Every structure is written in structure tokens, then in C-alpha cells.
N, CA and C of each residue as an Amber inpcrd file, in Angstrom:
protein
   627
  26.1100000  24.5600000  91.9710000  27.7420000  25.3470000  92.2260000
  28.1790000  24.5200000  93.0600000  28.2930000  23.1130000  92.8870000
  29.4660000  22.3860000  93.8620000  30.3750000  22.0850000  93.1230000
  30.5990000  22.3890000  91.7890000  31.7220000  22.1310000  90.9020000
  32.9240000  22.7880000  91.3620000  33.9640000  21.8400000  91.3470000
  35.3050000  22.0450000  92.1100000  36.0420000  23.1440000  90.6260000
  36.7100000  24.4470000  91.4760000  36.9490000  25.1820000  90.3990000
  38.3340000  24.5130000  89.5430000  38.4740000  24.8900000  88.4720000
  39.8150000  24.0240000  87.7120000  40.5790000  24.8790000  87.0970000
  41.7600000  25.5700000  87.9250000  42.3990000  26.4030000  87.3820000
  43.5200000  25.9710000  86.4170000  43.4120000  24.6200000  86.0470000
  44.8080000  24.1850000  85.0960000  45.1490000  22.9480000  85.8340000
  45.4090000  22.7980000  86.5680000  45.7740000  22.0550000  87.6140000
  44.9590000  20.5680000  87.9180000  45.6360000  19.5790000  88.0750000
  44.8610000  18.3640000  88.9840000  44.6550000  18.4200000  90.2640000
  43.7300000  17.8450000  90.9020000  43.2400000  18.0230000  91.9750000
  42.3700000  19.4360000  92.5250000  42.0140000  19.4860000  93.9360000
  41.3790000  20.6240000  94.3980000  42.4190000  21.8540000  94.5820000
  42.1790000  23.2090000  94.0360000  43.0480000  24.2580000  94.1020000
  43.0560000  24.5600000  95.7660000  44.0440000  25.3840000  95.9750000
  43.7600000  26.0490000  97.4460000  42.8120000  27.2750000  97.4080000
  42.3510000  27.7050000  98.5310000  41.7390000  28.5970000  99.0690000
  41.9490000  29.7970000  97.9600000  40.8810000  30.8170000  97.3290000
  41.1050000  31.9620000  96.8370000  40.0260000  32.0910000  95.7590000
  39.7870000  33.4840000  95.3020000  38.8980000  33.7100000  94.0680000
  38.9620000  32.9520000  93.0190000  37.8530000  32.3270000  92.5430000
  37.8940000  31.9720000  91.2740000  36.7620000  32.0400000  90.6670000
  36.6000000  31.9400000  89.4380000  35.0500000  31.9420000  88.4300000
  34.5450000  30.8110000  88.8950000  33.2190000  30.6730000  89.1690000
  32.3180000  29.7900000  89.6150000  31.4910000  29.2200000  88.3910000
  30.8400000  28.1690000  88.5640000  30.3530000  27.7170000  87.1780000
  29.2400000  28.7860000  86.7050000  28.5860000  30.0260000  87.2490000
  27.9210000  31.0440000  86.9640000  28.8450000  32.0380000  86.1980000
  29.9660000  32.0440000  86.5730000  30.8340000  32.8500000  85.8260000
  31.1280000  34.1340000  87.1190000  30.9430000  34.1280000  88.1590000
  31.1280000  35.0840000  89.2780000  32.6290000  34.5220000  89.9870000
  33.2710000  35.7170000  90.2300000  34.2340000  35.6530000  90.9440000
  34.0010000  35.4580000  92.2000000  34.3460000  33.8360000  93.0600000
  33.6630000  33.6300000  94.3610000  34.7490000  32.9520000  94.9770000
  34.5690000  33.2140000  96.3940000  35.8090000  32.3910000  97.0730000
  35.3410000  31.3660000  97.3660000  36.4820000  30.4820000  97.0140000
  36.7420000  29.0770000  97.6230000  37.6130000  28.4450000  98.3740000
  36.9960000  27.6590000  99.3880000  37.9610000  27.6380000 100.6660000
  38.7210000  26.4140000 100.5250000  38.9520000  26.0870000  99.4760000
  39.7030000  24.7760000  99.4400000  38.7680000  23.5250000  99.3090000
  37.6350000  23.8880000  99.8560000  36.7140000  22.0590000  99.4880000
  35.4140000  22.9500000  98.8460000  34.8070000  24.0540000  99.4000000
  33.6030000  24.3530000  98.6470000  33.4420000  25.6290000  98.3900000
  32.7340000  26.2220000  97.6510000  32.0730000  27.6020000  97.3740000
  31.6760000  28.4030000  98.3270000  31.6930000  29.6370000  98.6520000
  31.4370000  30.3510000  99.6660000  30.5360000  31.5610000  99.4000000
  29.6530000  31.9290000  99.9720000  28.7340000  33.2340000  99.8060000
  29.6770000  34.3160000  99.1650000  31.0380000  34.4430000  99.9400000
  31.7220000  35.6610000  99.1550000  31.9070000  35.9610000  98.0480000
  31.7860000  36.4270000  97.3860000  32.0620000  37.4200000  95.9920000
  32.7760000  38.7230000  95.8990000  33.7010000  38.4420000  94.7600000
  33.9860000  39.5140000  94.9110000  33.9940000  40.3980000  93.4000000
  33.1230000  41.7250000  93.7750000  32.4410000  42.7810000  93.1710000
  32.9020000  43.1580000  92.1330000  34.3300000  43.8720000  92.7440000
  35.3770000  44.5650000  91.5250000  36.8930000  44.2570000  91.8770000
  36.9140000  44.7800000  90.9370000  39.1000000  44.6680000  90.9690000
  39.3510000  43.4230000  89.8860000  40.4360000  43.6150000  89.7160000
  41.2870000  42.2300000  89.1080000  41.3100000  41.0250000  89.9180000
  41.2630000  39.8360000  89.2430000  41.1830000  38.6110000  89.5990000
  42.7150000  38.2680000  90.4650000  42.9900000  37.2890000  91.3760000
  44.3260000  37.5300000  92.1650000  45.2280000  37.2200000  90.9140000
  45.3500000  36.3870000  89.8310000  45.9520000  36.0490000  88.9150000
  46.3860000  37.3240000  87.8390000  45.1810000  38.1530000  87.7830000
  45.8540000  39.4710000  87.0170000  47.1010000  40.0480000  87.5480000
  47.8410000  40.2870000  87.0000000  49.1320000  41.2610000  86.9940000
  48.9190000  42.8720000  87.4650000  49.3510000  43.2260000  88.6480000
  48.8700000  44.3880000  88.6470000  50.2600000  45.6440000  88.4380000
  49.2720000  46.7360000  88.1180000  50.2400000  47.6040000  87.3690000
  51.2680000  48.2620000  88.3640000  52.5080000  48.7700000  87.8660000
  53.2140000  48.7750000  88.9350000  53.1390000  50.1170000  89.4900000
  53.4960000  50.9250000  90.3650000  52.9680000  52.0230000  91.2400000
  53.7980000  53.1700000  90.1420000  52.9930000  54.3800000  89.8980000
  53.3400000  55.2530000  89.0930000  54.7800000  55.9700000  89.9660000
  55.9390000  56.3710000  88.9040000  56.8500000  57.3090000  89.8200000
  56.5930000  58.4800000  90.1060000  56.7020000  58.6440000  91.1530000
  56.6150000  60.2480000  91.2990000  57.1180000  61.3910000  90.5690000
  56.6190000  62.4240000  90.1340000  56.9330000  63.1150000  89.2380000
  58.2120000  64.0850000  90.1140000  59.0870000  64.1680000  89.4980000
  60.1830000  64.9980000  90.2560000  59.8480000  66.2820000  90.1150000
  60.3040000  67.2290000  91.2020000  59.6830000  68.4010000  91.1660000
  60.6970000  69.3830000  90.5110000  60.6370000  70.3360000  89.8850000
  61.7660000  71.2970000  89.0370000  62.2780000  71.8200000  90.1130000
  63.5300000  71.9970000  90.2340000  64.0580000  73.0960000  91.0310000
  64.8910000  74.3340000  90.0760000  64.3490000  74.5500000  89.0670000
  65.1430000  75.5220000  87.9720000  65.0160000  77.0320000  88.9140000
  63.7000000  77.4280000  89.4420000  63.4010000  78.9560000  89.7850000
  64.2460000  78.6080000  91.0720000  64.4970000  77.7300000  91.7410000
  65.2130000  77.9220000  93.1180000  66.7730000  78.0480000  92.6770000
  67.2790000  77.4910000  91.8300000  68.7020000  77.4890000  91.3380000
  68.9160000  78.7990000  90.6320000  67.9290000  79.0200000  90.1520000
  68.1940000  80.8880000  89.6860000  67.9520000  81.5690000  90.7560000
  67.3760000  80.9910000  91.6540000  67.3720000  82.2950000  92.8250000
  68.7430000  82.1430000  93.5160000  68.9910000  80.8460000  93.7680000
  70.3700000  80.6360000  94.7830000  71.8730000  81.0740000  93.8410000
  71.6670000  81.2960000  92.4190000  72.9080000  81.8020000  91.7380000
  72.6300000  83.3360000  92.0840000  71.4480000  83.8850000  91.9770000
  71.4010000  85.4150000  91.8740000  71.5940000  86.1220000  93.5320000
  71.3630000  85.3230000  94.5490000  72.1460000  85.2320000  95.8380000
  73.1990000  85.0820000  95.8260000  73.9850000  84.2870000  95.2770000
  75.1760000  84.1550000  95.1910000  75.8450000  85.2990000  94.6760000
  75.3990000  85.5780000  93.7220000  76.0220000  86.9090000  92.8650000
  75.8270000  88.2480000  93.6260000  74.7740000  88.4280000  94.2910000
  74.9180000  89.2480000  95.2030000  75.6410000  89.5180000  96.2380000
  75.8050000  88.6030000  96.9050000  76.6750000  88.4870000  98.3110000
  78.1910000  88.5300000  97.6780000  78.3320000  88.3790000  96.2260000
  79.9380000  88.3330000  95.7660000  80.1970000  89.6110000  95.5000000
  78.8910000  90.6130000  95.0580000  79.0230000  91.8780000  94.4820000
  79.0320000  92.4430000  95.8370000  78.2910000  92.2160000  97.0720000
  78.4250000  92.8890000  98.3250000  79.4870000  92.7860000  98.6590000
  80.3420000  91.6340000  98.6440000  81.5310000  91.2480000  99.3280000
  82.6530000  92.5700000  98.3750000  82.5860000  92.2370000  97.0290000
  83.7380000  92.8990000  96.5280000  83.5720000  94.5030000  96.8780000
  82.3060000  95.2300000  96.6610000  82.1280000  96.7120000  97.3310000
  82.8120000  96.8120000  98.6810000  82.4240000  95.6530000  99.5040000
  83.0020000  96.0240000 100.6670000  84.4880000  96.3120000 100.9300000
  84.8710000  95.0960000  99.8180000  86.4590000  95.2140000  99.9080000
  86.6590000  96.1320000  99.1590000  86.3830000  96.7540000  98.1690000
  86.6840000  97.8100000  97.1820000  86.6670000  99.3170000  98.1490000
  85.5930000  99.4000000  98.8820000  85.3700000 100.6560000  99.8250000
  86.3910000 100.1330000 100.8580000  86.8640000  99.3120000 101.4310000
  88.1810000  99.1790000 102.7360000  89.2360000  99.5280000 101.9330000
  89.3350000  98.9960000 100.5400000  90.8680000  99.4440000 100.1220000
  90.7330000 100.8900000  99.6500000  89.6760000 101.6100000  99.3240000
  89.8130000 102.9090000  99.0790000  89.5790000 103.9580000 100.3010000
  89.0010000 103.1890000 101.4170000  89.3890000 103.8550000 102.6350000
  90.7460000 103.7070000 102.9770000  91.4650000 102.9080000 103.2160000
  92.5220000 102.4510000 103.3830000  93.4930000 103.8980000 102.5620000
  93.0920000 103.7760000 101.5790000  94.2250000 104.8930000 100.5660000
  93.8790000 106.1700000 100.8960000  92.6320000 106.5030000 101.5120000
  92.3910000 107.8800000 101.5560000  93.1440000 108.1230000 103.1950000
  92.7980000 107.2310000 103.7240000  93.7250000 107.5980000 105.1010000
  95.1230000 107.3270000 105.0930000  95.7090000 106.8360000 104.2920000
  97.0720000 106.7760000 103.8260000  97.6530000 108.2410000 103.1860000
  96.9330000 108.8290000 102.3620000  96.9130000 109.9700000 101.6390000
  96.5110000 110.6520000 103.1490000  95.7430000 110.8710000 103.7930000
  95.5240000 112.0720000 104.4660000  96.6750000 112.2370000 105.3790000
  97.1960000 110.9680000 106.1400000  98.6170000 110.8100000 106.8310000
  99.6250000 111.5620000 106.5610000  99.7450000 111.0560000 105.1430000
 100.7830000 111.4470000 104.1770000 100.6640000 113.1430000 104.4470000
  99.4300000 113.7150000 103.9900000  99.8300000 114.9560000 103.7520000
  99.7470000 115.6320000 105.1260000  99.0210000 115.0980000 106.0660000
  99.5420000 115.6590000 107.6760000 100.6390000 115.9650000 107.9770000
 101.5560000 114.6160000 107.4420000 103.2610000 114.5570000 107.9880000
 103.7780000 115.8910000 106.9540000 103.3680000 115.5060000 105.8280000
 104.2380000 117.0920000 104.8710000 103.6320000 118.2360000 105.1990000
 102.5060000 118.6590000 105.7630000 102.2230000 119.7560000 106.4320000
 102.4870000 120.4210000 107.6570000 102.7200000 119.4600000 108.5320000
 103.8280000 119.7340000 109.8900000 105.2510000 119.4670000 109.6450000
 105.9920000 119.1020000 108.4400000 107.1930000 119.0300000 108.0750000
 107.7970000 120.8510000 108.2920000 109.0550000 121.1860000 108.5020000
 109.6990000 122.2290000 108.3690000 109.1040000 123.1620000 107.0480000
 108.7500000 124.1010000 107.0620000 108.2060000 124.9940000 105.4060000
 106.6450000 124.5330000 105.3480000 106.1390000 123.4500000 105.7210000
 104.8040000 122.7890000 105.4880000 103.7900000 123.8440000 105.7000000
 102.7260000 124.0330000 105.3800000 101.4140000 124.6300000 105.4780000
 101.4140000 125.0350000 106.9730000 101.5900000 124.1000000 107.8500000
 101.3490000 124.2190000 109.2370000 102.8840000 124.3150000 110.0580000
 103.8020000 124.6230000 109.5730000 105.1720000 124.5340000 109.9880000
 106.0210000 126.1280000 109.5190000 105.4800000 126.9090000 109.5020000
 106.6140000 127.9770000 108.5500000 108.1340000 127.7260000 109.4910000
 108.7980000 127.7530000 108.0400000 110.2120000 127.7850000 108.2950000
 111.1460000 129.4400000 108.7160000 111.9560000 129.5270000 109.5830000
 112.2450000 130.6320000 109.7480000 113.8560000 130.7410000 108.8470000
 113.6570000 131.9010000 108.1420000 114.6710000 131.9800000 107.0020000
 115.5600000 133.0760000 107.3830000 116.9760000 133.1830000 106.9680000
 117.8120000 134.5590000 107.1030000 117.5810000 135.2070000 105.6870000
 117.9570000 136.2830000 105.5450000 117.9330000 137.0230000 104.4230000
 119.3590000 136.8820000 103.5620000 119.0120000 136.4580000 102.4300000
 120.4990000 136.1740000 101.5390000 120.8180000 134.8980000 101.9450000
 120.1950000 134.1170000 102.9230000 121.1620000 132.6420000 103.2270000
 120.0090000 131.5380000 102.3960000 120.7790000 130.1920000 102.1100000
 119.9700000 129.4690000 101.2220000 119.1840000 128.3440000 102.4760000
 118.3100000 127.6400000 101.4980000 117.1050000 127.1170000 102.6890000
 116.7510000 125.7620000 101.9460000 116.0270000 124.9140000 102.4020000
 115.2890000 123.6130000 101.5940000 114.2160000 123.5250000 102.0290000
 113.0940000 123.5460000 101.2410000 111.6490000 123.1350000 102.2050000
 111.2050000 122.1990000 100.9870000 111.0060000 121.0270000 101.6250000
 110.1550000 119.6040000 100.9300000 110.6220000 119.5750000  99.5540000
 112.1200000 119.5050000  99.5710000 112.7810000 118.8640000  98.3410000
 112.9080000 119.8620000  97.4950000 112.7890000 121.2190000  97.6100000
 112.7490000 122.5450000  96.6750000 114.1650000 123.3450000  97.5460000
 115.2410000 123.1280000  96.6270000 116.4700000 124.1410000  97.3980000
 116.5870000 125.6140000  96.9750000 116.4150000 126.4720000  97.5120000
 116.6480000 127.6770000  97.1430000 118.0390000 128.2980000  97.3390000
 118.4090000 129.0380000  96.3190000 119.6300000 129.5170000  96.3320000
 119.9640000 130.6980000  97.1860000 121.4770000 130.8390000  97.6920000
 121.5620000 132.1970000  98.5330000 121.9880000 133.3340000  97.8560000
 121.9250000 134.5070000  98.0330000 121.8460000 135.8070000  97.6510000
 120.5450000 136.0670000  97.1720000 119.4650000 136.1570000  97.8110000
 118.4540000 136.6830000  97.7330000 117.9910000 137.8630000  98.7140000
 117.3900000 138.6750000  98.6090000 116.8470000 140.1260000  99.5250000
 115.7090000 140.0620000  99.8650000 115.4190000 141.4090000 100.4790000
 113.8660000 142.0230000 101.0230000 114.0200000 143.1760000 100.4630000
 113.3300000 143.6930000  99.9960000 113.6050000 145.0710000  99.7140000
 111.6730000 145.7400000  99.3730000 111.6430000 147.3110000  99.1920000
 110.3640000 147.4030000  98.6950000 110.4320000 148.2050000  97.4140000
 109.2600000 148.0230000  96.6680000 108.9570000 148.6620000  95.3730000
 108.7500000 149.9690000  95.4500000 108.4360000 150.4690000  94.5780000
 108.1130000 151.8180000  94.1500000 106.8220000 152.3070000  94.7090000
 106.2510000 151.4820000  95.1370000 104.3980000 152.0590000  96.1810000
 105.2020000 151.6050000  97.3360000 106.2260000 151.0800000  97.7470000
 106.6940000 150.7330000  99.1870000 106.0170000 149.6880000  99.7840000
 105.5940000 148.6990000  99.0660000 105.0480000 147.5380000  99.1690000
 106.5780000 146.4420000  99.2850000 106.4870000 145.7190000 100.4650000
 107.4190000 144.4410000 100.6420000 107.7580000 143.6770000  99.6520000
 109.0260000 143.5910000  98.8960000 109.1090000 142.3150000  98.1910000
 110.1740000 141.7530000  98.4230000 110.4130000 140.2160000  97.7780000
 111.5560000 139.2260000  97.4760000 112.4200000 139.5170000  96.3060000
 113.2630000 139.7140000  96.2320000 113.9060000 139.8260000  95.0040000
 115.0780000 138.3310000  94.8290000 115.4210000 138.3460000  93.5800000
 116.3210000 137.2000000  93.6920000 116.6480000 135.8450000  94.1750000
 115.1150000 135.5630000  94.3620000 114.8480000 134.5140000  95.0890000
 114.7120000 133.2050000  93.8570000 116.2910000 131.9770000  93.7230000
 115.8480000 131.0570000  92.8090000 115.8830000 129.6900000  93.5130000
 115.1810000 128.7430000  92.7400000 114.9730000 127.2540000  93.3550000
 115.4390000 126.1330000  92.6430000 115.9800000 124.9890000  93.1710000
 116.1490000 123.4860000  92.0650000 115.1660000 122.9120000  92.6590000
 114.5390000 122.1150000  91.7750000 113.6850000 121.1090000  92.1320000
 114.4540000 119.7230000  92.4750000 114.7320000 119.4750000  93.6310000
 115.4470000 118.0280000  94.2410000 114.0970000 116.9830000  94.1280000
 112.8020000 117.3480000  93.9430000 112.0310000 116.1680000  94.1280000
 112.4130000 115.0350000  93.3000000 111.1260000 114.1230000  93.2850000
 111.3950000 112.8040000  92.3400000 110.0370000 113.2540000  91.2370000
 109.5250000 114.2220000  91.0170000 108.8070000 114.3790000  90.0130000
 108.7170000 116.1550000  89.6350000 107.9570000 116.2500000  88.8540000
 107.6720000 117.6630000  87.8920000 107.0390000 118.1120000  89.1890000
 107.1710000 119.5920000  89.3880000 106.4500000 120.2740000  90.2800000
 106.3210000 121.7290000  90.3190000 105.7120000 122.3890000  90.8700000
 105.9030000 124.2670000  90.8220000 105.9930000 124.6400000  92.4810000
 106.7150000 125.6660000  92.7540000 106.6500000 125.9780000  94.1980000
 105.6600000 127.3210000  94.1900000 104.6680000 127.2110000  95.4530000
 104.0600000 128.3780000  95.8290000 104.0040000 128.3540000  97.3730000
 104.6750000 129.6110000  97.3470000 104.9590000 129.4010000  98.7630000
 104.7180000 131.0630000  99.0760000 104.5170000 131.2610000 100.7260000
 104.1290000 132.3380000 101.2730000 105.5970000 132.9180000 101.9360000
 105.8620000 134.0720000 101.8260000 107.2320000 134.5770000 102.6620000
 106.7090000 135.9920000 103.6180000 106.3010000 135.3250000 104.7730000
 105.9710000 136.4090000 105.8690000 107.1240000 137.0320000 106.5340000
 106.7100000 138.3940000 107.2520000 107.4650000 139.2390000 107.6320000
 106.4860000 139.0860000 109.1690000 107.2570000 138.9850000 110.1340000
 106.9980000 138.3610000 111.2260000 107.3980000 139.4220000 112.3600000
 106.4380000 140.1190000 113.5840000 106.6460000 141.1040000 114.6690000
 106.1830000 139.9780000 116.0520000 106.9890000 139.4200000 116.4680000
 106.3000000 138.3260000 117.5920000 105.1920000 137.4620000 116.7500000
 104.4570000 137.1040000 117.0060000 103.1910000 136.1820000 116.1700000
 102.1480000 137.1430000 115.1750000 102.7050000 138.3590000 114.9390000
 101.5560000 138.5930000 114.1500000 102.5800000 139.0670000 112.6910000
 101.7740000 138.6070000 111.3800000 102.3240000 138.7030000 110.4950000
 102.0150000 140.4250000 109.9890000 103.1580000 140.9210000 109.7150000
 103.2240000 142.2460000 109.4000000 103.2140000 142.7550000 107.9980000
 103.5980000 141.7620000 106.8580000 103.7630000 141.5180000 105.7620000
 103.5290000 140.3410000 105.1520000 103.2400000 140.2230000 103.7960000
 103.2230000 139.1330000 103.3090000 103.3330000 139.0210000 101.8980000
 104.4450000 138.2700000 101.3850000 104.6400000 137.8420000 100.0170000
 104.2170000 136.9990000  99.4710000 103.8440000 136.5980000  98.3490000
 103.8020000 135.4130000  97.3670000 104.5310000 135.0200000  96.5110000
 105.0640000 134.0470000  96.1740000 105.9040000 133.4400000  95.4630000
 105.8890000 132.2810000  94.9890000 105.7440000 132.5290000  93.5650000
 104.9870000 131.1840000  92.5310000 106.4970000 131.0720000  91.6240000
 106.3050000 129.7080000  91.1360000 106.7710000 129.0890000  89.7120000
 105.9180000 128.4410000  88.4570000 106.5600000 128.5940000  87.5670000
 105.8060000 127.4380000  86.5390000 106.1530000 126.0010000  87.2630000
 105.8970000 125.0860000  86.4500000 106.5390000 123.4950000  86.4910000
 107.7570000 123.6450000  86.2060000 108.5540000 122.9910000  87.2020000
 109.7400000 123.2520000  87.0250000 110.1260000 121.5800000  87.1120000
 110.8550000 121.0610000  86.2190000 111.4180000 119.7800000  85.9460000
 112.5290000 119.1080000  86.8370000 112.5890000 117.9390000  87.4100000
 113.3370000 117.5640000  87.9290000 114.8770000 117.6030000  87.6800000
 115.6930000 118.7030000  89.1910000 117.1080000 118.8050000  88.6580000
 116.9520000 120.4200000  87.9070000 116.0920000 121.0970000  87.5920000
 116.1530000 122.2190000  86.8530000 115.9050000 123.2870000  88.1450000
 116.3210000 124.5750000  87.5060000 116.4950000 125.8660000  88.6560000
 115.8230000 126.8760000  87.8640000 115.0790000 127.7300000  88.5170000
 114.3350000 128.8380000  88.1340000 114.1600000 129.7650000  88.9860000
 113.8080000 131.1540000  88.6840000 113.3600000 132.0320000  89.6090000
 112.0390000 132.2670000  89.7990000 111.7410000 132.8660000  91.1300000
 110.5520000 132.8550000  91.6410000 109.8550000 134.0540000  91.3340000
 108.7890000 133.9600000  91.1280000 107.8530000 135.5570000  90.7580000
 107.1190000 135.7920000  91.8980000 107.7750000 136.9850000  92.7330000
 107.3860000 137.0840000  93.9550000 106.2190000 138.6730000  93.8270000
 105.1110000 138.3880000  94.7830000 104.4280000 139.7790000  95.0220000
 103.9670000 139.9650000  95.9810000 104.4170000 141.2030000  96.4160000
 103.5660000 141.4640000  97.7740000 102.5470000 142.8770000  97.5950000
 101.3770000 143.0710000  98.4470000 100.6380000 144.1310000  98.6180000
 100.6650000 144.9320000  99.5580000 101.4000000 144.3210000 100.6050000
 101.6840000 145.1020000 102.4250000 102.6730000 145.8570000 102.3390000
 102.3310000 146.9980000 102.4910000 103.6600000 147.6880000 103.3130000
 104.7620000 147.3560000 103.9910000 106.3750000 147.3220000 103.0080000
 107.2800000 147.3160000 103.9000000 106.8550000 147.2970000 105.6250000
 107.3530000 146.7690000 106.4490000 107.1280000 146.6620000 107.7960000
 108.2800000 147.6680000 108.3380000 107.9490000 148.7570000 109.0850000
 108.9720000 149.3700000 109.8430000 109.5870000 148.5200000 110.8370000
 109.1140000 147.5410000 111.2920000 109.4130000 146.7110000 112.4540000
 109.5100000 145.5950000 111.9490000 110.4670000 144.4930000 112.0640000
 109.6910000 142.7720000 112.2390000 110.9720000 142.1680000 112.8140000
 110.7040000 141.1740000 113.3110000 111.7070000 140.6280000 113.9460000
 112.3920000 138.9620000 113.2430000 111.5370000 138.3180000 112.0440000
 112.0700000 137.2250000 111.5550000 111.2400000 137.1870000 110.1310000
 111.7550000 136.8500000 109.4860000 111.3690000 136.0850000 107.9620000
 111.0110000 134.3910000 107.9310000 109.6910000 134.3230000 108.0520000
 109.3750000 132.8330000 107.3510000 108.9890000 132.6690000 106.1100000
 108.9820000 131.2130000 105.6550000 108.4540000 130.8060000 104.3680000
 107.4430000 129.3200000 104.9710000 106.4160000 129.3050000 103.9400000
 105.7520000 128.2960000 103.9420000 105.1230000 127.6560000 102.5880000
 104.8170000 126.2300000 102.3360000 104.2290000 126.2010000 101.2770000
 102.8000000 126.6190000 101.3090000 102.4520000 127.1240000 100.2500000
 101.1040000 127.8570000 100.4870000 100.1300000 126.4820000 100.6330000
 100.2410000 125.4540000  99.9760000  99.1510000 124.5460000 100.0410000
  99.7910000 122.9970000 100.3690000
């Protein structure tokens, strides 16, 4: 076992594992063989396989979940914006209705009128010449009441005419029209079921709605 390893070059090779005369991979210290042998593994000259590339993780599920979350957030945001818009529209409608109700002749603010005199309620212009009377049954009635639609759109007049004695309603007459075109004039149909009052101090009118 004293033979010098010959890896193919002239002279004594440097330290390393070489195949000895018996065919065993043994450590050569540069001058002689030692007792250290290589039991397994490739020889120093054998090329090492490149490290395997780590397997890339699939993010498909994560991406789908993120997309769904994004859609959900956008949908919630859209619903919140829609609700806010709808709430604002409702509030504006309520405020507008409250203003109309409180206007002279509105449901919450009856307008005092004088028999036979013209007046206006919310864009409806009532002509002069009307009168209060009683029918054959003795019920309070209003005759000859005519109205012109000076509003911006077709609408109908639905009003209450009240005979007042102080703060008490002593007789009520309901008057209505069909749909009136803008600028058109028509007569109101009035109906009362209360007795013509013996005493009253004023007459008021207000929109029923």
C-alpha cells in the first residue's frame, strides 16, 4: 500500500482521497496513505448535483380571497354611499314637505279668507265671486269657487274650507278638482255634511294633504 497515487499528473499529488492499490478510497496526506478511508459519498473529483430549486408556493387561493374581499369592500362602500344618498334625498323631501305644510294655506297653517275675495294657496289661484250658502238639507256649502293652476306641473286641488268660531271648527266643507293642466282654470266640487253654523267669526282654507 506504499504506491503513490497517480491522478494523471507527474509528481506526488496533494492531500486528498484517492483510490489506493486495493481500490478503496483512502486519504493520501501528500507523502503516504493513512488509515482514513471514505466509506460513502462521491469522490472529491465527482461533480456535485446542483441544489434543488425550492418549489414555489401557489397563491391562487390567496389571490381569489383577496379579490373577493376587495369586491365585498367595494360593494359595502357602494351600499353605504347609496344609503347616504337616499337618506339625504329623504331628508330633503321631508324638509321640503315641512316647509310646504307650514306655508299659508298648507295643512299646518290654514289661511283666513273672505267670502267672495280672491286668494292663492301654494300656486293655485282662486278667483273672486265665490260664496258660502246652505243646501236644501241645511248643510254648509261653498259655491262658485274656481281655481287656476299656476304651478309648474299638472296637479289637483284638494282643500278643506272651515267655518271657525274662535278655535272651534263649527262646519267643514271639502272641495276637490280633477287633474288641472298648467294654466288651466276649473271649478271645484264642494261637499259639506255639517249644518250651516248659526255663528262663525272667520272662514279658513288649507290643503288637505
